[in-house]
mmCIF file of C-alpha atoms in Angstrom:
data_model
loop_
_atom_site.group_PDB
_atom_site.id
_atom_site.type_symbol
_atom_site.label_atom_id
_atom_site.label_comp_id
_atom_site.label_asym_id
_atom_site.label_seq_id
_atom_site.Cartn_x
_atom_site.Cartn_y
_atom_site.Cartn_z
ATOM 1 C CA UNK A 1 37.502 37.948 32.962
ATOM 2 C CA UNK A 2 39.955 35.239 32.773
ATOM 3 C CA UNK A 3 40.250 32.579 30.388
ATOM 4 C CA UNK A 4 42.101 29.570 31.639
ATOM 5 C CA UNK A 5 44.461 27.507 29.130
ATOM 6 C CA UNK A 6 44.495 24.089 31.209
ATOM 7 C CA UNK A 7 40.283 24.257 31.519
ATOM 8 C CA UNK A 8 38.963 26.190 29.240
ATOM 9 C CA UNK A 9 36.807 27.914 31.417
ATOM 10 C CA UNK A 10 35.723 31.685 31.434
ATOM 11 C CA UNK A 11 34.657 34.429 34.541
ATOM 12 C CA UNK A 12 31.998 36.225 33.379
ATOM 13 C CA UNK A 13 28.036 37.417 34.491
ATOM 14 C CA UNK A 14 25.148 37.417 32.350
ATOM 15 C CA UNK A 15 21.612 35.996 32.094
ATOM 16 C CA UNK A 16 21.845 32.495 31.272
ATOM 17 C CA UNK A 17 21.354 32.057 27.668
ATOM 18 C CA UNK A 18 20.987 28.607 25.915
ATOM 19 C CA UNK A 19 22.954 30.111 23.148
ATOM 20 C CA UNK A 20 25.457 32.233 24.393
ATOM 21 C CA UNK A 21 29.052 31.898 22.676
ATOM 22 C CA UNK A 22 32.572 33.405 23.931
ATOM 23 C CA UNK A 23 34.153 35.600 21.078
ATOM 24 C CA UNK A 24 38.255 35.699 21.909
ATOM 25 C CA UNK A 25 40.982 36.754 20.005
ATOM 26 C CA UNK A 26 39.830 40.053 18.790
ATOM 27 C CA UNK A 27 38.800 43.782 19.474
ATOM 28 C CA UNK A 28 35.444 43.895 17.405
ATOM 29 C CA UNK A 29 32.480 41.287 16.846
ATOM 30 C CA UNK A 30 32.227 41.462 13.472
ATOM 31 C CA UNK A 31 36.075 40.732 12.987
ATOM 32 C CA UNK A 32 36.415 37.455 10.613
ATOM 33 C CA UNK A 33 39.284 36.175 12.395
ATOM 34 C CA UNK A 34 37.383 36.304 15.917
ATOM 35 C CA UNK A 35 37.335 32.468 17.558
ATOM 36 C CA UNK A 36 33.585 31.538 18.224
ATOM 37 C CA UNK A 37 33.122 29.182 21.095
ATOM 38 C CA UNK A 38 29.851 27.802 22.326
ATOM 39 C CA UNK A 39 29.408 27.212 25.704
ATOM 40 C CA UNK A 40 29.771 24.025 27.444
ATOM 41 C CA UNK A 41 28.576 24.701 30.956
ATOM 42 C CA UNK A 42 26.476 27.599 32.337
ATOM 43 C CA UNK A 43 26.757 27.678 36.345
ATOM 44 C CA UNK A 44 25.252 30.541 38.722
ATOM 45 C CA UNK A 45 26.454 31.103 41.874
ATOM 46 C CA UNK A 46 24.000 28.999 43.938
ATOM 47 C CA UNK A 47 22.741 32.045 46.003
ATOM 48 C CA UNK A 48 22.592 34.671 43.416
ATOM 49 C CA UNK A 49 19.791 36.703 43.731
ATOM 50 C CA UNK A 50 17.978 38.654 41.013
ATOM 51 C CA UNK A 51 16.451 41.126 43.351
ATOM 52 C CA UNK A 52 19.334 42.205 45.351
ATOM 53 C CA UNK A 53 21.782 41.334 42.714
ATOM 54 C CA UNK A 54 23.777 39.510 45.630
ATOM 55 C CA UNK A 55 26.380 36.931 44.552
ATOM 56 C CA UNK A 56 25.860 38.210 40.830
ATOM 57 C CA UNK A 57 28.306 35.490 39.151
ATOM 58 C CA UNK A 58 27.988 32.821 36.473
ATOM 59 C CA UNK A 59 30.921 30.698 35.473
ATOM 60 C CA UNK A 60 30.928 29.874 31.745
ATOM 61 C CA UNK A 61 32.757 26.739 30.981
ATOM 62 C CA UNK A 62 34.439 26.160 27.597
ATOM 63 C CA UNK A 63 34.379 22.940 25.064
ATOM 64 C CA UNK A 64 38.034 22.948 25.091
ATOM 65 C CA UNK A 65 41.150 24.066 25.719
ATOM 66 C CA UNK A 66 42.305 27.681 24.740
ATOM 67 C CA UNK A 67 45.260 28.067 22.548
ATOM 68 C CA UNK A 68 47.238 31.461 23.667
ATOM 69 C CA UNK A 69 48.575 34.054 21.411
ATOM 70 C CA UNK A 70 49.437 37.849 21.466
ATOM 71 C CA UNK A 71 45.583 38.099 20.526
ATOM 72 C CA UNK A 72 44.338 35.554 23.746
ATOM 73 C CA UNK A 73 45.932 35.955 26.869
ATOM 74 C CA UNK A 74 44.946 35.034 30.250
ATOM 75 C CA UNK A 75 44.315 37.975 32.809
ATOM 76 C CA UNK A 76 44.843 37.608 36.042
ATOM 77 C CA UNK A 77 42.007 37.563 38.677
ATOM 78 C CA UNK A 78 42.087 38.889 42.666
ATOM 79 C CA UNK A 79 42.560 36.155 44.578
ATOM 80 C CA UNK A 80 44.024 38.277 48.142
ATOM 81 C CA UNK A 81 41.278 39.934 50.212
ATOM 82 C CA UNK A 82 42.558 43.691 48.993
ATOM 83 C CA UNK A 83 40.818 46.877 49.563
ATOM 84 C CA UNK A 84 40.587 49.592 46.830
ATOM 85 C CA UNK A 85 41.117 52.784 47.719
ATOM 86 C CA UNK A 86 38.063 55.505 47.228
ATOM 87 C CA UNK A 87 39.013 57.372 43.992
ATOM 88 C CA UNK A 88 41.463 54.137 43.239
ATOM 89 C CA UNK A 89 41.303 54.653 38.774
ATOM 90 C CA UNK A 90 40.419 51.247 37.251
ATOM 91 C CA UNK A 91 39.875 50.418 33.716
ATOM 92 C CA UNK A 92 35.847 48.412 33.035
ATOM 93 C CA UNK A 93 35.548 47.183 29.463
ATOM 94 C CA UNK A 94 32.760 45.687 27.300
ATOM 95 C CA UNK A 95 30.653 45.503 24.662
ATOM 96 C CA UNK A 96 27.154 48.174 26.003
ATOM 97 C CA UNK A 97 26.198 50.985 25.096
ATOM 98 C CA UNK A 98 28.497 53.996 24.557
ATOM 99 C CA UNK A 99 25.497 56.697 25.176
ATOM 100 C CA UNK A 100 22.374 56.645 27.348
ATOM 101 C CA UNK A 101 20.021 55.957 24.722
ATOM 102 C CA UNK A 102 22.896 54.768 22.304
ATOM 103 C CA UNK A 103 23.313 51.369 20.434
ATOM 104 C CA UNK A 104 25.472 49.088 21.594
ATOM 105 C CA UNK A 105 28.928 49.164 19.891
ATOM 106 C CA UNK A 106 30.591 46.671 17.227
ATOM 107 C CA UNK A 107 34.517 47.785 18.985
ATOM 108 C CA UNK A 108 35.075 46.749 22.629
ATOM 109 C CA UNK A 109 35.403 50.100 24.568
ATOM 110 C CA UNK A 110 36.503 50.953 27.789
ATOM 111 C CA UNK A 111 36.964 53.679 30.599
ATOM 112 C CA UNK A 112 38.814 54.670 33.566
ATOM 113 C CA UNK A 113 36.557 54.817 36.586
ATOM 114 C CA UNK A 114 36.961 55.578 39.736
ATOM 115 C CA UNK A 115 36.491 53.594 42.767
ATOM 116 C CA UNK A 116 33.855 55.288 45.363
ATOM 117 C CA UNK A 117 33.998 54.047 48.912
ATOM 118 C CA UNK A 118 31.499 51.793 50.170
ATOM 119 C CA UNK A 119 30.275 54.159 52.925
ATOM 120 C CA UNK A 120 29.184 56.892 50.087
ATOM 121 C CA UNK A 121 27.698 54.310 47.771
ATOM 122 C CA UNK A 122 25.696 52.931 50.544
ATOM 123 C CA UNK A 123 24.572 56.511 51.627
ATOM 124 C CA UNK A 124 20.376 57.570 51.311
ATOM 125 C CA UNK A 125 20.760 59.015 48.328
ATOM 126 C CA UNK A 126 23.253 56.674 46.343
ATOM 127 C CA UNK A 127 22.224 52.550 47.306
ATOM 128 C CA UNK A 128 20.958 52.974 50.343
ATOM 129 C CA UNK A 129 22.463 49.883 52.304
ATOM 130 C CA UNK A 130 22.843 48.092 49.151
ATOM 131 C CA UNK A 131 26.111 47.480 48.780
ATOM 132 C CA UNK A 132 27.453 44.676 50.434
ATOM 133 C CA UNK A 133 31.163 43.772 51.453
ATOM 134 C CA UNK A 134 31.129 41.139 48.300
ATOM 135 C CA UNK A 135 30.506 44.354 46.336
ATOM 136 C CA UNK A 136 32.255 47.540 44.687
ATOM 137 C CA UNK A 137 30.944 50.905 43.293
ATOM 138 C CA UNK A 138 32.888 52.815 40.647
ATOM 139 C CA UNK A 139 32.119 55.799 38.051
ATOM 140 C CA UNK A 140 30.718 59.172 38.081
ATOM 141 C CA UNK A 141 28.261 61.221 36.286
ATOM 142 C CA UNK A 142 31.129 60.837 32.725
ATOM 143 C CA UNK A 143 32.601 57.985 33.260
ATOM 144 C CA UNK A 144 30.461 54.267 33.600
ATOM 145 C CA UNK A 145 29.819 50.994 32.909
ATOM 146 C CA UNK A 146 26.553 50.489 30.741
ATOM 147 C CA UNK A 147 23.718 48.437 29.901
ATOM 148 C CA UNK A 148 25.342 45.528 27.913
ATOM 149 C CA UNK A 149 28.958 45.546 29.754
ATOM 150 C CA UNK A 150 27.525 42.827 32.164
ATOM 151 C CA UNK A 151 30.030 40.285 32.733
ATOM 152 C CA UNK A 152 32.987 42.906 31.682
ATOM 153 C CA UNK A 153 36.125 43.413 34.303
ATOM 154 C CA UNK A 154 37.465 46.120 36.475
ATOM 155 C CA UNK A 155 40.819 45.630 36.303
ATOM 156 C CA UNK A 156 42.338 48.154 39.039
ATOM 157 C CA UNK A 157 46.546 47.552 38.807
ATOM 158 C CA UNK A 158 46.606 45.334 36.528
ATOM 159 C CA UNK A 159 44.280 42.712 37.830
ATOM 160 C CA UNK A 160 40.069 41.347 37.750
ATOM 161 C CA UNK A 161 39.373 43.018 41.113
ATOM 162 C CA UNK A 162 35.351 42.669 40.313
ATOM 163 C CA UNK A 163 32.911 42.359 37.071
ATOM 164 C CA UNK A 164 30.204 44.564 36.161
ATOM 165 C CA UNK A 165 26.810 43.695 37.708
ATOM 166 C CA UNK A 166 24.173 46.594 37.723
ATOM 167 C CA UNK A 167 23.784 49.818 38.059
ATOM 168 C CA UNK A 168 21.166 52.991 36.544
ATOM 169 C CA UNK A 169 19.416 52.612 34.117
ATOM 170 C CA UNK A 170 20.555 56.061 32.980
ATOM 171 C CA UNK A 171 24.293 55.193 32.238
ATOM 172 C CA UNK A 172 26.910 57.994 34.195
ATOM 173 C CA UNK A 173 24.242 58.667 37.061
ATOM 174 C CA UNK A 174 26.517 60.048 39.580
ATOM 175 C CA UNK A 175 24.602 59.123 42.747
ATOM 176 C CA UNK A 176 23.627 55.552 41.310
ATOM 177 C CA UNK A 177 27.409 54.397 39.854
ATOM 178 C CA UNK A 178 28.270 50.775 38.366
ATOM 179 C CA UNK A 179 28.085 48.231 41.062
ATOM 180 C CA UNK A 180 30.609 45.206 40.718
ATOM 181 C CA UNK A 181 31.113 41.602 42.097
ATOM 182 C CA UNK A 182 34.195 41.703 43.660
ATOM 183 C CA UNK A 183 36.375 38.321 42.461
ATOM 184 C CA UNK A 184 38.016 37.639 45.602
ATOM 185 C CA UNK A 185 35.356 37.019 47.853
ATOM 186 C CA UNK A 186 34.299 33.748 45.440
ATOM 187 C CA UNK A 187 38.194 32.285 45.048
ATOM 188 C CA UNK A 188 37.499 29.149 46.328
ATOM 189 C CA UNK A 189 33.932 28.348 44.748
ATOM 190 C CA UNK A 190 35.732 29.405 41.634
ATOM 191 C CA UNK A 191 38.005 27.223 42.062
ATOM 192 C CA UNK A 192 36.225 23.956 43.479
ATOM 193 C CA UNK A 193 33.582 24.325 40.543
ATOM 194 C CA UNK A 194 36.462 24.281 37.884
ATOM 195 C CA UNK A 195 37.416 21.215 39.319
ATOM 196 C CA UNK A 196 34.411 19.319 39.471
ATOM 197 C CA UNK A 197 33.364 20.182 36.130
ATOM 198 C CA UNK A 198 35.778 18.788 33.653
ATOM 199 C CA UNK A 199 34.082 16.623 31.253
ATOM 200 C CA UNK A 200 32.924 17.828 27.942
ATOM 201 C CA UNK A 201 29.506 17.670 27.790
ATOM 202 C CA UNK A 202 28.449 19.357 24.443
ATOM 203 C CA UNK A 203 27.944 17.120 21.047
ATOM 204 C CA UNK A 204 29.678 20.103 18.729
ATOM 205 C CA UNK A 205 32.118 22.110 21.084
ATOM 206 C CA UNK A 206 33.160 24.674 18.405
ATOM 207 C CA UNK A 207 32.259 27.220 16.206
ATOM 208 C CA UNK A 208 35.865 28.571 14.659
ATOM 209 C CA UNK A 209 35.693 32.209 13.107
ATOM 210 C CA UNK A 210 33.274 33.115 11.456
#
């Protein structure tokens, strides 16, 4: 995920929700001090596809401008058509469920993962042709992204390389791993749609901590 200070505009996947907010600044969603934003824009990739999960990316646009601190800082996002090694360890964060039948957690977790090539993933028994080049599978039967992460990063060397899109329903199923949306393959429509969305649109941009 990246938050940009000059837009005010935020990477992340998820159903579209008429009242989704952006919590920064913070480690835990029931911190007072969190900043509450509502969303000013919602905008799927135009050929996203529920079914396949193909071009699994929303855009979430803020009401205004992000002030950084220690506590909100920008992260960077893949913008160079790099391959991750098999068995590469990246880091996924969110906000899902810690356990397979678990609640989902107050404290942002997160886990080291690693990266599984796309020929395995795509094998019989794993996705089965699935997996396309705009696409990258990570985790194994401990370590995983979960239901609720949606929308959360993989940040392999420091970087966004992807953002968590589906997976198992059973959380840390070896032969049916987190699938991502890799970053890099939508640079430019990233880009373009920043641009020609600038206006404020929303009556009441902001909801401060709460």
């Amino acid at each position: 995920m990246k938050i940009e200070d000059n837009a005010g505009w935020a990477i992340k996947w998820m159903s579209v929700n008429k009242t989704l907010q952006a919590v920064l600044g913070t480690n835990s969603l029931t911190d007072p001090k969190k900043l509450v934003y509502l969303i000013d824009i919602q905008i799927m990739h135009p050929l996203y596809n529920k079914t396949t999960k193909q071009h699994d990316l929303l855009l979430l646009k803020l009401p205004e401008k992000v002030t950084l601190s220690k506590s909100v800082s920008p992260l960077p996002y893949q913008t160079e058509d790099i391959v991750i090694q098999p068995n590469t360890l990246c880091l996924v964060a969110g906000w899902g469920k810690i356990k397979r039948t678990g609640r989902k957690t107050d404290v942002l977790n997160e886990a080291i993962v690693p990266v599984i090539s796309p020929e395995i993933c795509n094998r019989r028994d794993y996705y089965h042709g699935e997996i396309t080049a705009n696409m990258i599978c990570a985790g194994d039967n401990r370590r995983d992204s979960c239901e609720g992460d949606s929308g959360g990063p993989l940040i392999c060397n420091g970087v966004a390389e992807a953002i968590v899109s589906s997976g198992s329903s059973v959380c840390g199923n070896l032969k049916r791993p987190g699938v991502y949306t890799r970053i890099y393959p939508y640079k430019f429509w990233i880009v373009d749609t920043m641009m020609n969305n600038t206006e404020i649109t929303t009556p009441i941009p902001t909801a401060k901590s709460n």
